[in-house]
PDB file of C-alpha atoms in Angstrom:
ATOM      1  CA  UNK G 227      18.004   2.064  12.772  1.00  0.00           C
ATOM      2  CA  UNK G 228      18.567  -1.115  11.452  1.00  0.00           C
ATOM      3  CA  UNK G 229      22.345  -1.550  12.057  1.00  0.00           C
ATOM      4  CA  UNK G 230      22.170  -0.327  15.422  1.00  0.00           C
ATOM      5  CA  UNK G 231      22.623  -3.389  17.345  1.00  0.00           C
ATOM      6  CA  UNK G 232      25.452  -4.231  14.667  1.00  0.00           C
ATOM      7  CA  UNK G 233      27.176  -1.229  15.349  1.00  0.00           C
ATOM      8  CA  UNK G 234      26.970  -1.553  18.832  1.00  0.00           C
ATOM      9  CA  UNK G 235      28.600  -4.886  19.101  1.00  0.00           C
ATOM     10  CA  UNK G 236      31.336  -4.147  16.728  1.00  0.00           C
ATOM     11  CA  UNK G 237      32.316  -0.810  18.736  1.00  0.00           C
ATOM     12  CA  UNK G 238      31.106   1.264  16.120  1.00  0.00           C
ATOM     13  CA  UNK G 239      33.666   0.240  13.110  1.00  0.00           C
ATOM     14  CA  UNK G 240      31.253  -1.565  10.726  1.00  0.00           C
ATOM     15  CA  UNK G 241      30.143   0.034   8.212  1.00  0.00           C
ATOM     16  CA  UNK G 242      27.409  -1.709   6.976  1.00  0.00           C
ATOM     17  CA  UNK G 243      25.426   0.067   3.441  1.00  0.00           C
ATOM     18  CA  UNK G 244      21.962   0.171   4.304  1.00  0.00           C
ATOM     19  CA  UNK G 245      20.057   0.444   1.602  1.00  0.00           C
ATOM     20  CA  UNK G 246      16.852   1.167   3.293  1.00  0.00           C
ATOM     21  CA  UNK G 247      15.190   1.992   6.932  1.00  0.00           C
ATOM     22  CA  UNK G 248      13.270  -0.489   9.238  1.00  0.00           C
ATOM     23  CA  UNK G 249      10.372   2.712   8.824  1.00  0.00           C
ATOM     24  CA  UNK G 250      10.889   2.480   4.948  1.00  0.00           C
ATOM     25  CA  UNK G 251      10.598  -1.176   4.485  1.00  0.00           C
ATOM     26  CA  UNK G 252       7.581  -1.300   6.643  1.00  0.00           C
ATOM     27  CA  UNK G 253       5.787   0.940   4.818  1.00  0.00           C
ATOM     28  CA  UNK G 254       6.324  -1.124   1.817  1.00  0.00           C
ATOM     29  CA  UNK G 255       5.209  -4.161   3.151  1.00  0.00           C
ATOM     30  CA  UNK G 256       1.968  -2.489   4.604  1.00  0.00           C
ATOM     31  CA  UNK G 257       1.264   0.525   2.413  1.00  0.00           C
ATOM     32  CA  UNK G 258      -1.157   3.656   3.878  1.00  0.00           C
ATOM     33  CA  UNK G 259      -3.528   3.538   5.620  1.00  0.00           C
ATOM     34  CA  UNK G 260      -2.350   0.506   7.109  1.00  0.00           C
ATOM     35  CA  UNK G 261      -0.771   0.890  10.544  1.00  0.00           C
ATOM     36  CA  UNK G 262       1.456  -0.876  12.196  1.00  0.00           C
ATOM     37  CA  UNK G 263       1.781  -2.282  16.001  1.00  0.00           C
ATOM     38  CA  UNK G 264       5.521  -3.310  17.016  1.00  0.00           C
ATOM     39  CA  UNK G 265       5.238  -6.963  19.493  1.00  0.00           C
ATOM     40  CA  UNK G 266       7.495  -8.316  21.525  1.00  0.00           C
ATOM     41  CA  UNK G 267       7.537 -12.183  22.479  1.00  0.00           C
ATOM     42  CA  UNK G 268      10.178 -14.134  24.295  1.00  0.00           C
ATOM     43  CA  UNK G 269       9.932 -17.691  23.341  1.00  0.00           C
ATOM     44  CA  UNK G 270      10.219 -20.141  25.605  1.00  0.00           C
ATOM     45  CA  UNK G 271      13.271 -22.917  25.745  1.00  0.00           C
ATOM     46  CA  UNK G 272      10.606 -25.575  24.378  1.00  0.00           C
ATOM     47  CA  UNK G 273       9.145 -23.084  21.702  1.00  0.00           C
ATOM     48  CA  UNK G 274      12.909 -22.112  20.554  1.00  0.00           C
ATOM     49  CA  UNK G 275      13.989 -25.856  20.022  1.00  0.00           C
ATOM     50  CA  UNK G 276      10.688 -26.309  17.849  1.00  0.00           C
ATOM     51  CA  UNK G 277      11.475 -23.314  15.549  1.00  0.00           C
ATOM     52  CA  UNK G 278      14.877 -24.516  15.477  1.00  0.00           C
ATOM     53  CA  UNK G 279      13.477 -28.355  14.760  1.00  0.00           C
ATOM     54  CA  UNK G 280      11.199 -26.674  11.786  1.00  0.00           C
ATOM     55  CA  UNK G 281      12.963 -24.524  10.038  1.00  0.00           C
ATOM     56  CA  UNK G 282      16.726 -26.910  10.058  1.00  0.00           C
ATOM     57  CA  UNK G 283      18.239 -23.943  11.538  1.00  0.00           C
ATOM     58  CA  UNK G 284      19.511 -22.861  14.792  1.00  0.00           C
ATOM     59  CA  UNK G 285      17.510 -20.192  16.721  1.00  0.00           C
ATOM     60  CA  UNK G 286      19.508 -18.663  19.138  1.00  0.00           C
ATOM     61  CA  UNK G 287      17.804 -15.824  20.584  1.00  0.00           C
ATOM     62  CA  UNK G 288      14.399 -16.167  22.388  1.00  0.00           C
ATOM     63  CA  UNK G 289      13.420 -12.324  21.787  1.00  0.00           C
ATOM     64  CA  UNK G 290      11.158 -11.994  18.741  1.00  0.00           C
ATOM     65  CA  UNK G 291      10.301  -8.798  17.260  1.00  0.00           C
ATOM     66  CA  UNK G 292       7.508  -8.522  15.199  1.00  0.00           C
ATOM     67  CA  UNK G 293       5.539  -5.828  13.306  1.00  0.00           C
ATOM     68  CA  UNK G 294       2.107  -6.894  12.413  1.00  0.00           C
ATOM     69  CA  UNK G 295       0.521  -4.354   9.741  1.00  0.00           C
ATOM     70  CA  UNK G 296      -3.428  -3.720   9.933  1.00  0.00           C
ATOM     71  CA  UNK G 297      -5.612  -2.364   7.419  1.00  0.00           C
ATOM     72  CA  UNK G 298      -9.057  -0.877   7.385  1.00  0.00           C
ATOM     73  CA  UNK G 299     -10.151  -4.709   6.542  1.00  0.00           C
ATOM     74  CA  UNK G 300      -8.197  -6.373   9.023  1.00  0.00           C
ATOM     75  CA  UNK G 301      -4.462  -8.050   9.444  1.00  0.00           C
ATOM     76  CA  UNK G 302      -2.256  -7.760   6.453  1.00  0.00           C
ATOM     77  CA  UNK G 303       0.473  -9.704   7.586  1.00  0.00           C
ATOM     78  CA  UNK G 304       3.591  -9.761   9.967  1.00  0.00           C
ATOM     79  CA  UNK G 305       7.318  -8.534   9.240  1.00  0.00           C
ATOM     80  CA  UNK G 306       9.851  -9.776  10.339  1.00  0.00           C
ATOM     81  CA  UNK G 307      13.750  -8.163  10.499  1.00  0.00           C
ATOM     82  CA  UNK G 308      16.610 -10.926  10.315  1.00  0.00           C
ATOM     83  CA  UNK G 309      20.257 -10.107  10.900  1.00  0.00           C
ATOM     84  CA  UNK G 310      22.654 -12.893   9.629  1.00  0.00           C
ATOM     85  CA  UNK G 311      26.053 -13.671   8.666  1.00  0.00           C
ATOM     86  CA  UNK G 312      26.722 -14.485   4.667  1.00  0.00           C
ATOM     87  CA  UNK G 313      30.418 -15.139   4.419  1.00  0.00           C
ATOM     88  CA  UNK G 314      31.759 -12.898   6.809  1.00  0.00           C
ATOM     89  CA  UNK G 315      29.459  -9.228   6.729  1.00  0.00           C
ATOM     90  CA  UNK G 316      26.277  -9.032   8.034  1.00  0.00           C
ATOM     91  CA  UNK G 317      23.095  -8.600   5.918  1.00  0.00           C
ATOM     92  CA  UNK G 318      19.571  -7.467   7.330  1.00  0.00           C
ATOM     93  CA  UNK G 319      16.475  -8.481   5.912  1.00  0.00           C
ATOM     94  CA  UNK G 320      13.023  -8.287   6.148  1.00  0.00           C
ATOM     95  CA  UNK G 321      10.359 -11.165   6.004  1.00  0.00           C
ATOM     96  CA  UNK G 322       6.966 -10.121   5.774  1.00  0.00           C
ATOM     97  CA  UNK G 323       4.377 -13.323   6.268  1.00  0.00           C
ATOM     98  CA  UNK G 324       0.850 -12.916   5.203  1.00  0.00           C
ATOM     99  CA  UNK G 325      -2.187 -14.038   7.656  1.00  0.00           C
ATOM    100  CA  UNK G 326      -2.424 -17.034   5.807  1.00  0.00           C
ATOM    101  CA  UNK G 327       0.911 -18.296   7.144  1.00  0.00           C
ATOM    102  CA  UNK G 328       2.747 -17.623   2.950  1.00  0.00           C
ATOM    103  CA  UNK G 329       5.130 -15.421   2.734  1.00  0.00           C
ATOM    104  CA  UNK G 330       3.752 -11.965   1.238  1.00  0.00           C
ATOM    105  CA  UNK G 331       7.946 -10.559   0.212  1.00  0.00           C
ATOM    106  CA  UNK G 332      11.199 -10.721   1.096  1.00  0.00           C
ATOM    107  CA  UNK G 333      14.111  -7.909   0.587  1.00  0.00           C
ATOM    108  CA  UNK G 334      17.573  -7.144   1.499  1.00  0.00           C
ATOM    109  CA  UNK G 335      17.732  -3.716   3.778  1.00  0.00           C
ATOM    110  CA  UNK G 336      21.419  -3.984   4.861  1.00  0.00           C
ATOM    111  CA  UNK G 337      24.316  -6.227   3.005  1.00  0.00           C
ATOM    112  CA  UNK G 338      27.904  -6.290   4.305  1.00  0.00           C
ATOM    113  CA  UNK G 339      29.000  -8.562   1.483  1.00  0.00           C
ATOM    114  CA  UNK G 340      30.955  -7.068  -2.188  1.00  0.00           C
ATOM    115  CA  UNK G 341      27.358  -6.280  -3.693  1.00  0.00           C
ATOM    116  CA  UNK G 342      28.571  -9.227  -6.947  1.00  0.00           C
ATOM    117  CA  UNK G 343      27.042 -11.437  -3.910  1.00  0.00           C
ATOM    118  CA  UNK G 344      23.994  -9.868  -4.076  1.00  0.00           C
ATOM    119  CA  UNK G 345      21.132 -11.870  -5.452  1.00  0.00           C
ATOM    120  CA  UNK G 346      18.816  -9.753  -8.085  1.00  0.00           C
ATOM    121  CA  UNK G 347      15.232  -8.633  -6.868  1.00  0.00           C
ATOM    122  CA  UNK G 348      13.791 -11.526  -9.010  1.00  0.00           C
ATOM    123  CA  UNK G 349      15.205 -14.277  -7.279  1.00  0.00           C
ATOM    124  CA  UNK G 350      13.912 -12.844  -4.244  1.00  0.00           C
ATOM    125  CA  UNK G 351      10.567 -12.838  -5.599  1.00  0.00           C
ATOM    126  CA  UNK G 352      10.626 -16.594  -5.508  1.00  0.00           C
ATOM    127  CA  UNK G 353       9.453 -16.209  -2.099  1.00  0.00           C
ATOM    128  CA  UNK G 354       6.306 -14.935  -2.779  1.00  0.00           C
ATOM    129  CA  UNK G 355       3.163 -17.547  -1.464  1.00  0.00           C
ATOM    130  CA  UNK G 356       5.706 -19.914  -0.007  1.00  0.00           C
ATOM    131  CA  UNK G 357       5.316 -21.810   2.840  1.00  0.00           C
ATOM    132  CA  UNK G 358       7.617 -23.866   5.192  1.00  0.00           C
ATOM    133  CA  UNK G 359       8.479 -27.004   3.990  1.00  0.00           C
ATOM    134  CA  UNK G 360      11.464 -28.931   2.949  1.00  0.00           C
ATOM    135  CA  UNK G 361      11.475 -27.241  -0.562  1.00  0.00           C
ATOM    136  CA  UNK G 362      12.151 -24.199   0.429  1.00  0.00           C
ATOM    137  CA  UNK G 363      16.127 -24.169   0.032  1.00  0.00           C
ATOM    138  CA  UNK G 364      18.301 -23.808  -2.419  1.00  0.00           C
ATOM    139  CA  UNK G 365      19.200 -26.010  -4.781  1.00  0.00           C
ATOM    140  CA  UNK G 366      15.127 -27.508  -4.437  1.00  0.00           C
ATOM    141  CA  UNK G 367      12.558 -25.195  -4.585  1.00  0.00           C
ATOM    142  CA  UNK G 368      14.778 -22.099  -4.946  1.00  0.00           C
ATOM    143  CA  UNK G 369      16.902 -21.723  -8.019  1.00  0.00           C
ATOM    144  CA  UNK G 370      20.856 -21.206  -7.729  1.00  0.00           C
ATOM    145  CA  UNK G 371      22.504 -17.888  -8.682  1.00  0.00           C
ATOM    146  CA  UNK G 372      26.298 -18.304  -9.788  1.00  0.00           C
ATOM    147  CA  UNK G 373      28.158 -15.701  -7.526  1.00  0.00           C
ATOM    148  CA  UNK G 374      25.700 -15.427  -4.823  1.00  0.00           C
ATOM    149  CA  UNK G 375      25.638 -19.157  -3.343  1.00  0.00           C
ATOM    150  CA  UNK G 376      26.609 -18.499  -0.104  1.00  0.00           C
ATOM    151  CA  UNK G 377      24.007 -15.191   0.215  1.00  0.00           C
ATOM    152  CA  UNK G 378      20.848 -17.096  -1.055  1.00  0.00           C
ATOM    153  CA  UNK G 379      21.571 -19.849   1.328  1.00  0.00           C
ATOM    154  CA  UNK G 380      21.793 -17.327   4.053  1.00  0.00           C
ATOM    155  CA  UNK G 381      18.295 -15.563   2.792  1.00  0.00           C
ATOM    156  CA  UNK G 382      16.471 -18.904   2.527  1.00  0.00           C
ATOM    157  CA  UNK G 383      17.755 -20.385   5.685  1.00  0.00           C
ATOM    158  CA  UNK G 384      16.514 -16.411   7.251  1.00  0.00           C
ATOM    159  CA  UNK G 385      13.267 -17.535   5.754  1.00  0.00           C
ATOM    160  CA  UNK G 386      12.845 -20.899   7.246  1.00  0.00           C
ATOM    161  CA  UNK G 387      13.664 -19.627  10.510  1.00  0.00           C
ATOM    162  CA  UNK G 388      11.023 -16.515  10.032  1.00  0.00           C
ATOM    163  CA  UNK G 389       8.242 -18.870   8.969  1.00  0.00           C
ATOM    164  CA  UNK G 390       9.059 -21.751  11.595  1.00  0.00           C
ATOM    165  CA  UNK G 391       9.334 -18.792  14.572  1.00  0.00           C
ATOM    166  CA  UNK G 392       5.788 -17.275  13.020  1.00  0.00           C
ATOM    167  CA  UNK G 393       4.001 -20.810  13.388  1.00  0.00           C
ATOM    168  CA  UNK G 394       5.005 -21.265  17.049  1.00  0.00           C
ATOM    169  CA  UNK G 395       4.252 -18.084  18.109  1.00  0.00           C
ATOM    170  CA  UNK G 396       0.927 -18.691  15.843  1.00  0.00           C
ATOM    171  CA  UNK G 397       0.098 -21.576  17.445  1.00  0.00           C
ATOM    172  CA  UNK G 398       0.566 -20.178  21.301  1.00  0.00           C
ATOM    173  CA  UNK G 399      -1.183 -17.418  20.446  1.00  0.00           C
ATOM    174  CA  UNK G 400      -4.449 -17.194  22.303  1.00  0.00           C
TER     175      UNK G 400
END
């Protein structure tokens, strides 16, 4: 489950709504009769500070866990989960990049935060085709939402660091 790790390292007292599985959001992102291969990479030191340099975020964990979603035409794309702070509750979400390198859709699974912090499904359609680059924060290329500053900062800065990890793996990648 998604909140597993969460609920591990609080001793089992957060309670976290989840408003969706890991399974569930996966098989949005890559709808039957696509199927879906779970990787593992560990990223090196050097690979780590680059994410970190391109997506103006800290990276502080070198485990990446990735599903990548086939089809009977080839690759669909990669998802990605991310588990960040907003304010002070955890939120999870998914970021699912598209072979291309653009980002195919982004959702919120898990959100800690009074749900008036929530941003609506539209705004998170903004995503959609984007790339990294230095538009992609709020306040530039993403629009502000009154009583969700602090949340869409935390989603776009999530991206960023999806899209910066996906290129370095990318570019090691045989």
């Amino acid at each position: 489950m998604l909140v597993a790790a969460l609920l591990a390292a609080s001793g089992g007292a957060l309670a976290l709504p989840v408003y969706s599985s890991r399974d569930q959001a996966l098989a949005r992102a890559f709808p039957p009769p696509a199927v879906t291969e779970r990787k593992t990479w560990f990223l090196t030191d050097a690979e780590r500070e680059k994410a970190s340099r391109l997506a103006k975020a800290k990276i502080d964990s070198s485990l990446v866990v990735a599903y990548v979603g086939r089809g009977p035409n080839g690759p669909l794309g990669t998802a990605y989960f991310d588990t960040h702070t907003v304010r002070t509750m955890p939120e999870t979400i998914p970021v699912t990049v598209k072979p291309d390198g653009g980002v195919a859709a982004v959702e919120v699974v898990a959100f800690g935060e009074p749900e008036d912090y929530l941003p609506r499904p539209r705004w998170l359609k903004l995503f959609g085709g984007r790339r990294l680059d230095p538009d992609l924060a709020v306040g530039r290329g993403l629009a502000h939402v009154t009583g969700a500053t602090l949340t869409t900062r935390a989603i776009a800065e999530a991206v960023r660091r999806v899209l910066a990890i996906h290129r370095v793996i990318s570019e090691a990648a045989p």
